[in-house]
Every structure is written in C-alpha cells, then in structure tokens.
mmCIF file of C-alpha atoms in Angstrom:
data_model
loop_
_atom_site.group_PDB
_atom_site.id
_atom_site.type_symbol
_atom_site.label_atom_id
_atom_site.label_comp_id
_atom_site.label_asym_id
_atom_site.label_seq_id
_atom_site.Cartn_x
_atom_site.Cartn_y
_atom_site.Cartn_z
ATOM 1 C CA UNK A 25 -44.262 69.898 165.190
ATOM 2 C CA UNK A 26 -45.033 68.885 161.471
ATOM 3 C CA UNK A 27 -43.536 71.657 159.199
ATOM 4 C CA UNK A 28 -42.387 72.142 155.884
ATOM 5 C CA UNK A 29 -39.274 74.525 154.834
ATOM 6 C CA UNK A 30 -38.817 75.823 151.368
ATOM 7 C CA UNK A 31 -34.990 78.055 152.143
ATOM 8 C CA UNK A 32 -35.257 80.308 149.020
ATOM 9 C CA UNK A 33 -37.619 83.403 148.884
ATOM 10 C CA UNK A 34 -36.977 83.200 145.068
ATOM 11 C CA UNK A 35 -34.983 81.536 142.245
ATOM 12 C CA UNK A 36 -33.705 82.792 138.950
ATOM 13 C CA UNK A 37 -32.868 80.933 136.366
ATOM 14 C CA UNK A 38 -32.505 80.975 132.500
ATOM 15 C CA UNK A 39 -34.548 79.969 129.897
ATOM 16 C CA UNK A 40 -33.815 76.797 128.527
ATOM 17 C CA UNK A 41 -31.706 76.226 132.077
ATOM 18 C CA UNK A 42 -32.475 73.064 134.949
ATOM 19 C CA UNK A 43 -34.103 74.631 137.747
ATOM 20 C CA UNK A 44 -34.574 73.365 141.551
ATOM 21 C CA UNK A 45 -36.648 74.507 144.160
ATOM 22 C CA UNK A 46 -36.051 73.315 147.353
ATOM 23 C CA UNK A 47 -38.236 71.783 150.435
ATOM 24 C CA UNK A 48 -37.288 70.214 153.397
ATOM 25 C CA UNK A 49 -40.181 68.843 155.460
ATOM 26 C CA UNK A 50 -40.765 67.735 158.709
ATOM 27 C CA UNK A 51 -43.521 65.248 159.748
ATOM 28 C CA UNK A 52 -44.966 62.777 162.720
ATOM 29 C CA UNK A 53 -46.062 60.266 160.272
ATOM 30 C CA UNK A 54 -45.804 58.699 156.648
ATOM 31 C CA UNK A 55 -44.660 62.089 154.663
ATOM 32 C CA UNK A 56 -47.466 62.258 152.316
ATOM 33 C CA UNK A 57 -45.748 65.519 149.936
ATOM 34 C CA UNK A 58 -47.426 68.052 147.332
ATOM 35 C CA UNK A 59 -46.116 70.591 145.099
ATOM 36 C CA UNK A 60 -48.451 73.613 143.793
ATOM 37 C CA UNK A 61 -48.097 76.621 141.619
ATOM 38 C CA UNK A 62 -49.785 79.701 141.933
ATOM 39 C CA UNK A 63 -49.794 82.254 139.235
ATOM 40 C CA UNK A 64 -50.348 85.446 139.422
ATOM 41 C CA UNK A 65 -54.316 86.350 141.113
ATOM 42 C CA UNK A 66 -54.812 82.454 140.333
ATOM 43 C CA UNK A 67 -56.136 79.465 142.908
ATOM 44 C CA UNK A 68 -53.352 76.842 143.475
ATOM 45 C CA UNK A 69 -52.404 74.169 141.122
ATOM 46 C CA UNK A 70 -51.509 70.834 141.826
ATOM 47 C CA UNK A 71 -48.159 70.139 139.863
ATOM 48 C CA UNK A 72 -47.508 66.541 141.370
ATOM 49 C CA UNK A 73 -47.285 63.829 144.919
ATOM 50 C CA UNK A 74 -45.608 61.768 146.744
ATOM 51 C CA UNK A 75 -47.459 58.758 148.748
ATOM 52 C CA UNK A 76 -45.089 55.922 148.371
ATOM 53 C CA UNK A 77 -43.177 53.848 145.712
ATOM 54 C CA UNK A 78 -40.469 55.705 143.294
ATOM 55 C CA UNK A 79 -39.031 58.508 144.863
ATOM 56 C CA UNK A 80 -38.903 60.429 141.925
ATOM 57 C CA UNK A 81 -42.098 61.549 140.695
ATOM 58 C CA UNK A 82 -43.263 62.970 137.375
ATOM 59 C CA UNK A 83 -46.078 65.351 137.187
ATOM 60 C CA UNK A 84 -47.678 68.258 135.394
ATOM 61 C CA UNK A 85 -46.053 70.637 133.025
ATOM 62 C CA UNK A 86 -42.478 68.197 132.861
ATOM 63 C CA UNK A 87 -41.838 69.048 136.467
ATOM 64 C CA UNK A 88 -40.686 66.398 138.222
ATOM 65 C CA UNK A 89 -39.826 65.597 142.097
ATOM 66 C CA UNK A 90 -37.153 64.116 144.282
ATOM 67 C CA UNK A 91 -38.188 62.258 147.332
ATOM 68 C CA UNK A 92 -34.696 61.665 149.624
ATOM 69 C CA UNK A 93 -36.167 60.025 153.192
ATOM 70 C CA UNK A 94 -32.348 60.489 154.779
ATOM 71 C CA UNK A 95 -32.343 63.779 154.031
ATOM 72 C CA UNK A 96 -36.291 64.774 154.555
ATOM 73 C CA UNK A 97 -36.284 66.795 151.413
ATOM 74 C CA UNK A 98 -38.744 66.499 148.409
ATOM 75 C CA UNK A 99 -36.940 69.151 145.609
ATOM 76 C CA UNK A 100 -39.106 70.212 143.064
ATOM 77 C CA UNK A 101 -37.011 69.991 139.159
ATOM 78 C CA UNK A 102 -37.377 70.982 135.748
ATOM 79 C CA UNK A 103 -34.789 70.126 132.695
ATOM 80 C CA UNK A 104 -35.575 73.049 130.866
ATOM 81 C CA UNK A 105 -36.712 76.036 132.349
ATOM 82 C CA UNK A 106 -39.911 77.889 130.215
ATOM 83 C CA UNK A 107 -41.071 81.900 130.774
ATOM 84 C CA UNK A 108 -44.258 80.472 131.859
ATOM 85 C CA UNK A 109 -42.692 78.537 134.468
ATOM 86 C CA UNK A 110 -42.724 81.767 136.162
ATOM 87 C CA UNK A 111 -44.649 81.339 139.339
ATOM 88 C CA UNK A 112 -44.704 80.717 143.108
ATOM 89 C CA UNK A 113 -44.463 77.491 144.012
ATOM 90 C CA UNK A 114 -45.676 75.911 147.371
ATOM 91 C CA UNK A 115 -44.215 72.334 148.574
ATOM 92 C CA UNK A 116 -46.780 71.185 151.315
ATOM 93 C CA UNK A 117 -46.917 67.909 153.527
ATOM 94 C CA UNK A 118 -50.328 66.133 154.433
ATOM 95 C CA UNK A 119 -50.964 66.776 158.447
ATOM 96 C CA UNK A 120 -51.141 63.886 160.771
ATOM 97 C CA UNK A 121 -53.702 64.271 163.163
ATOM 98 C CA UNK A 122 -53.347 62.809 166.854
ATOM 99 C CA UNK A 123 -53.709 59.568 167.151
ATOM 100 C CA UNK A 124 -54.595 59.523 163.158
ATOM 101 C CA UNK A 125 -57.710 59.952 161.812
ATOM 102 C CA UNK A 126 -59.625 60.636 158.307
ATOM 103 C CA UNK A 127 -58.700 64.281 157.625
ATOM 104 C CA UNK A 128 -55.343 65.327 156.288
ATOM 105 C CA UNK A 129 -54.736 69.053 156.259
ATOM 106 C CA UNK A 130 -51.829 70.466 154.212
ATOM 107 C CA UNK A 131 -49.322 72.696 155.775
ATOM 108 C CA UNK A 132 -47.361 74.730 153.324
ATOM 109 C CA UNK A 133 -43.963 76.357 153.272
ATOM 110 C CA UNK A 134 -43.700 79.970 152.846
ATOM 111 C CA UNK A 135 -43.563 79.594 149.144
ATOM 112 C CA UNK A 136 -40.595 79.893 146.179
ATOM 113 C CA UNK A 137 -41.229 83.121 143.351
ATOM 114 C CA UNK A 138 -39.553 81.318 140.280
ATOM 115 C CA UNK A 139 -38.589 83.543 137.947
ATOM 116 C CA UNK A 140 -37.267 82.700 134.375
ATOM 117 C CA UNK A 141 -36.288 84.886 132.190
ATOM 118 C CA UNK A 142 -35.737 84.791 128.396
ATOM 119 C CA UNK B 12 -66.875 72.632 134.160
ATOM 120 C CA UNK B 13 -65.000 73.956 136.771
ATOM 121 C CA UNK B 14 -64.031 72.006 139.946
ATOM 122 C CA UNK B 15 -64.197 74.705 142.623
ATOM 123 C CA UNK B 16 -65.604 77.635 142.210
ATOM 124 C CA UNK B 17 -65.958 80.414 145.082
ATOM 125 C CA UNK B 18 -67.953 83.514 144.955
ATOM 126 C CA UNK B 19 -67.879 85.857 144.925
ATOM 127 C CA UNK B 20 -63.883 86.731 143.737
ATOM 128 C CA UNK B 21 -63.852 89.874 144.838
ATOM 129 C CA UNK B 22 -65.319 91.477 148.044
ATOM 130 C CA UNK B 23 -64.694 94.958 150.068
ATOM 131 C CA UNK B 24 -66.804 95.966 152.816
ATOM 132 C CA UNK B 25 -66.511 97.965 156.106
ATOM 133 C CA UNK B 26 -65.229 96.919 159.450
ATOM 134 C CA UNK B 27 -67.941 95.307 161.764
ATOM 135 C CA UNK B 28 -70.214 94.230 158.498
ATOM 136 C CA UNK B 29 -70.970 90.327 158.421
ATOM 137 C CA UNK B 30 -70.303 88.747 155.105
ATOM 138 C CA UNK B 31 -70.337 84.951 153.589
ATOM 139 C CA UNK B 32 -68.027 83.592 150.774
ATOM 140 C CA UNK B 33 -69.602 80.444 148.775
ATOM 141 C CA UNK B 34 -67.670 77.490 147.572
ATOM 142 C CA UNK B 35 -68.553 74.677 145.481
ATOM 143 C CA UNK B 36 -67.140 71.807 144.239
ATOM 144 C CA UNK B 37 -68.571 69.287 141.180
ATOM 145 C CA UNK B 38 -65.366 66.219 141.937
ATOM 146 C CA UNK B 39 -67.423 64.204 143.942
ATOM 147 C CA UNK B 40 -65.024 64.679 146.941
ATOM 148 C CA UNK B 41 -65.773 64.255 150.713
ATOM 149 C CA UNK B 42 -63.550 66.549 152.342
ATOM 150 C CA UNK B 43 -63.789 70.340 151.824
ATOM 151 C CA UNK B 44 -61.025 72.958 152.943
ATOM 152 C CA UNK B 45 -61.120 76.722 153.831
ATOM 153 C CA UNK B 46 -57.413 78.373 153.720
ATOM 154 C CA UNK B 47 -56.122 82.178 154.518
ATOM 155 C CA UNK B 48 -53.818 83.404 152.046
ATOM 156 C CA UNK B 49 -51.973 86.618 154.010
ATOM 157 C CA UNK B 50 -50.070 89.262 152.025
ATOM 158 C CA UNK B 51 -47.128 87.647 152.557
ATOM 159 C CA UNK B 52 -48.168 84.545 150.336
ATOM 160 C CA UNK B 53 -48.031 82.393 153.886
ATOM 161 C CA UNK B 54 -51.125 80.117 153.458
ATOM 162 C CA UNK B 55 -53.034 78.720 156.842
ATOM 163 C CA UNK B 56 -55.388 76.040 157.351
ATOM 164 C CA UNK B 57 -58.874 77.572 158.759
ATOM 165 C CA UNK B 58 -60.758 74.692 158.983
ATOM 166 C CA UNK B 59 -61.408 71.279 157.439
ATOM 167 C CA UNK B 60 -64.649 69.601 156.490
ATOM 168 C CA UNK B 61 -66.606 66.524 155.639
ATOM 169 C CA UNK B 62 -70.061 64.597 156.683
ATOM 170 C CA UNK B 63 -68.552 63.920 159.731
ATOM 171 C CA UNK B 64 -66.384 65.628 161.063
ATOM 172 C CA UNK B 65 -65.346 69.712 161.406
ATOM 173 C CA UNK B 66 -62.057 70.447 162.393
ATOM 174 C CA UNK B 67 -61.456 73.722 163.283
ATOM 175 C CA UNK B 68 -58.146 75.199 163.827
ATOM 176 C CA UNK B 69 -57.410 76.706 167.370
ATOM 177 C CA UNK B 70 -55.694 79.879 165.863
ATOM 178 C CA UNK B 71 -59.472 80.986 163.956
ATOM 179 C CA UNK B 72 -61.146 83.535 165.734
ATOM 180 C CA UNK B 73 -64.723 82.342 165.958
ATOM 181 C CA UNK B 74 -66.193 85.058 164.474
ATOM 182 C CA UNK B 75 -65.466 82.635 161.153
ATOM 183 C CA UNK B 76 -68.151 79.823 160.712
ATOM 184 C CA UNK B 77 -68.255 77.145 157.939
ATOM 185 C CA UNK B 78 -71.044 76.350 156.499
ATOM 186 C CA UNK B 79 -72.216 73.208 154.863
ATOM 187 C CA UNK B 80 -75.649 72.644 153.201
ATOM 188 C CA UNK B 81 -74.582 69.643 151.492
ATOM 189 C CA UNK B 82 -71.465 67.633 150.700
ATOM 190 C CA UNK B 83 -70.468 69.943 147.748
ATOM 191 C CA UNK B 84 -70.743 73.214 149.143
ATOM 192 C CA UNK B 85 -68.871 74.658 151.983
ATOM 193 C CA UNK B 86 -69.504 78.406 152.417
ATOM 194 C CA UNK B 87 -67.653 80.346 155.106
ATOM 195 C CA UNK B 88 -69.312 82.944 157.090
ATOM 196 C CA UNK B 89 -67.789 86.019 158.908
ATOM 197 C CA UNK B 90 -69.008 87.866 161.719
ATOM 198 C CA UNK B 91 -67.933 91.464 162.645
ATOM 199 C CA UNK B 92 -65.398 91.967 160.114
ATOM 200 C CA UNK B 93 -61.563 93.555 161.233
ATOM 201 C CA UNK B 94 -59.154 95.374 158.738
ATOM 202 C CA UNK B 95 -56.586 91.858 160.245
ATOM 203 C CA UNK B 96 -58.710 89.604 158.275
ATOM 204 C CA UNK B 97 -58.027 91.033 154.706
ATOM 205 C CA UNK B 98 -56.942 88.488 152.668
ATOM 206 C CA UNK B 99 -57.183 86.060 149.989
ATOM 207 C CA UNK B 100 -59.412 83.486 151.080
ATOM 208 C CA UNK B 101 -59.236 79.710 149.295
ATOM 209 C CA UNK B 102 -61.927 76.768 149.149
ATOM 210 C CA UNK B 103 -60.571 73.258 148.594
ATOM 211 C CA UNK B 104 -61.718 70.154 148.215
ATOM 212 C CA UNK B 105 -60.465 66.382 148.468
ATOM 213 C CA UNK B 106 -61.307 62.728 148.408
ATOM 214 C CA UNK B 107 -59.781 61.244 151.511
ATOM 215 C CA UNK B 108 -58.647 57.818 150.709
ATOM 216 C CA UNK B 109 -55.664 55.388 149.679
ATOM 217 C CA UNK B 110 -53.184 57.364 146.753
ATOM 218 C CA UNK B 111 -55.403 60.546 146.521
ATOM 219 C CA UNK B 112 -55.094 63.460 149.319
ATOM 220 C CA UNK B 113 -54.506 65.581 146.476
ATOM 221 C CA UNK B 114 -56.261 69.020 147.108
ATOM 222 C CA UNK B 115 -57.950 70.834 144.327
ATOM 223 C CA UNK B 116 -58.417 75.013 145.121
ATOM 224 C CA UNK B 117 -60.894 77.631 144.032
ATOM 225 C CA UNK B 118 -59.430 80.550 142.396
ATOM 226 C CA UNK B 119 -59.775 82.850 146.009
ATOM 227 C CA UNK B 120 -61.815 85.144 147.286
ATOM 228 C CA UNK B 121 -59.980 88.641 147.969
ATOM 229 C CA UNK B 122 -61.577 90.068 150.954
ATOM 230 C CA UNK B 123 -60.708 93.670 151.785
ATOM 231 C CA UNK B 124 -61.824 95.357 155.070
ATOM 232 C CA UNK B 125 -61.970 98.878 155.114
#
C-alpha cells in the first residue's frame, strides 16, 4: 500500500534555530513528493516538490527539501527557524493508480504542528 | 484573483438536511479534487475529477456526489447529512502533466452537523 509517515506529532524549535520535519514515504511507483503548510483556519499551501533531478529542492518561504531514495525519506528543512514558521505541515506523495493512468491523488501523512518560539 | 475559492466557508445545518458546497478554480487546470479534513488534521481523498474521468474513493458513502458543470467548477453535494460527516471540507485543483502535479486548495468549507 502507498503511504506516507511523518513520526513527530509536533516539533519545537527556537527562533533563529535549523529545523527538520520528517517524512518517510512509501510508494508503487516513481515517488512524486509534496510538502504543504496549513495555518491556522487556512486552505493548504504548497511549500515545494519533488519529480526528479536534484534531490534537494528549494521552495517557498527558504524551506528547502531532502530527497534520500535508500532511505525513502523526503525531510522537510529550514536554516533559520521564523515565529511565522509556526504551522502544520503535511508531506504527501502523488498516488499511483493500477496499472497507471492520468489522475494522481495525494495521500498525506498525519501532519507535523511546528512550533517556534521567540 | 484567487485560485480556488469554495463557498460557502462556513456551514451548520441539521442531521438528514441535503446541502452543496461550491468550488471554483480560475488556473486553467484539468483535474479538480474534493478532500475531508477530520478533527484530527488526517486529510482523505473523496474523490478526483476531470473531463474524463471520476474517481471515486471506495471509503465515500454515496450519499456525497460531485458535481461538475464545467471544467472549473466542481461542487460537492450531500445527501442526508450525519453528525460523522462534520468536517473541514477542501476543493483542489491541478494540471495533470509532465513536472506539475502540484495541487492548489481552497481555503475549506467547515461543515457542522447538528
């Protein structure tokens, strides 16, 4: 079964601190992997992909990702933490149907509450 | 200018009441999403969406229809409402295709059943 794991409820880190939140995914095909944030009573935000080429990958906000293929993880970093990195953040994997075909559903992990604080 | 946009945000109503939640989306994309956000954050495909093909997810009760009058709107549709399907509902939308498969959401539709 295609799955995603994301092993800490929350994080808490310090302003001005590195901060990692971790996914692990499982899939049947070509990993096609997403990060979101949701804030607070807010939609989901696309923060950044991975389809192929450099397995790190820069994206919204200075958040950047780790793709490792040995170890089926895709860790979502920071350099410098920010209070309004404060969030929950979703890693999700694009669905491969049976037998392929045009739609690619995402499944999410359970979600990461980051909290920073000053 | 926004992307997706749902309505309406906000919606209570009584058990057994029908109701429909509208989503729209101005990218251009062919592939529209409807998602259950639970209270415990957990977020679940519901079904998936473009010109030509539905896919439905076997775990939706089919009291929940989507909708689609045209390729930008995908409204969802509920039959005899239950208190088990409060939640934050989310419209998405995508352009299926070589490097995208990004989804972009609506800001959610919290449905309360009382």
């Amino acid at each position: 079964a295609q799955s995603v794991a994301q092993p800490e409820d929350q994080v808490n880190v310090a302003e001005g601190n590195p901060l990692t939140v971790k996914c692990t995914y499982s899939v049947s095909g070509n990993p096609y992997l997403f990060w979101y944030v949701q804030y607070p009573n807010r939609g989901l935000q696309f923060l950044l992909k991975y389809i192929t080429g450099d397995n790190l990958v820069k994206g919204s906000y200075g958040f950047e990702a780790e793709f490792n293929k040995s170890q089926t993880s895709f860790h979502l970093k920071k350099p410098s933490a920010l209070v309004s990195d404060s969030a929950l953040y979703f890693c999700a994997v694009r669905e491969w149907a049976m037998g392929g075909g045009s739609q690619g559903n995402l499944i999410f992990g359970k979600g990461t509450k980051l909290s920073v604080k000053p | 200018d926004t992307a997706v946009s749902q309505t309406p945000k906000y919606l209570v109503t009584q058990m057994g009441n029908d109701k429909s939640i509208k989503c729209e989306q101005n990218l251009g994309h062919d592939t529209m999403y409807w998602y259950k956000q639970d209270s415990k954050k957990f977020l679940k495909i519901m079904f998936s969406y473009n010109n030509k093909e539905l896919i439905i997810n076997e775990t939706v009760p089919n009291r929940f229809s989507p909708k689609s009058p045209d390729k930008a709107h995908l409204n969802l549709h509920i039959n005899s409402l239950e208190l088990g399907d409060s939640a934050v509902y989310f419209c998405a939308s995508s352009q299926q295709g070589v490097g995208s498969y990004e989804q972009y959401f609506g800001p959610g539709t919290r449905l309360t059943v009382t």
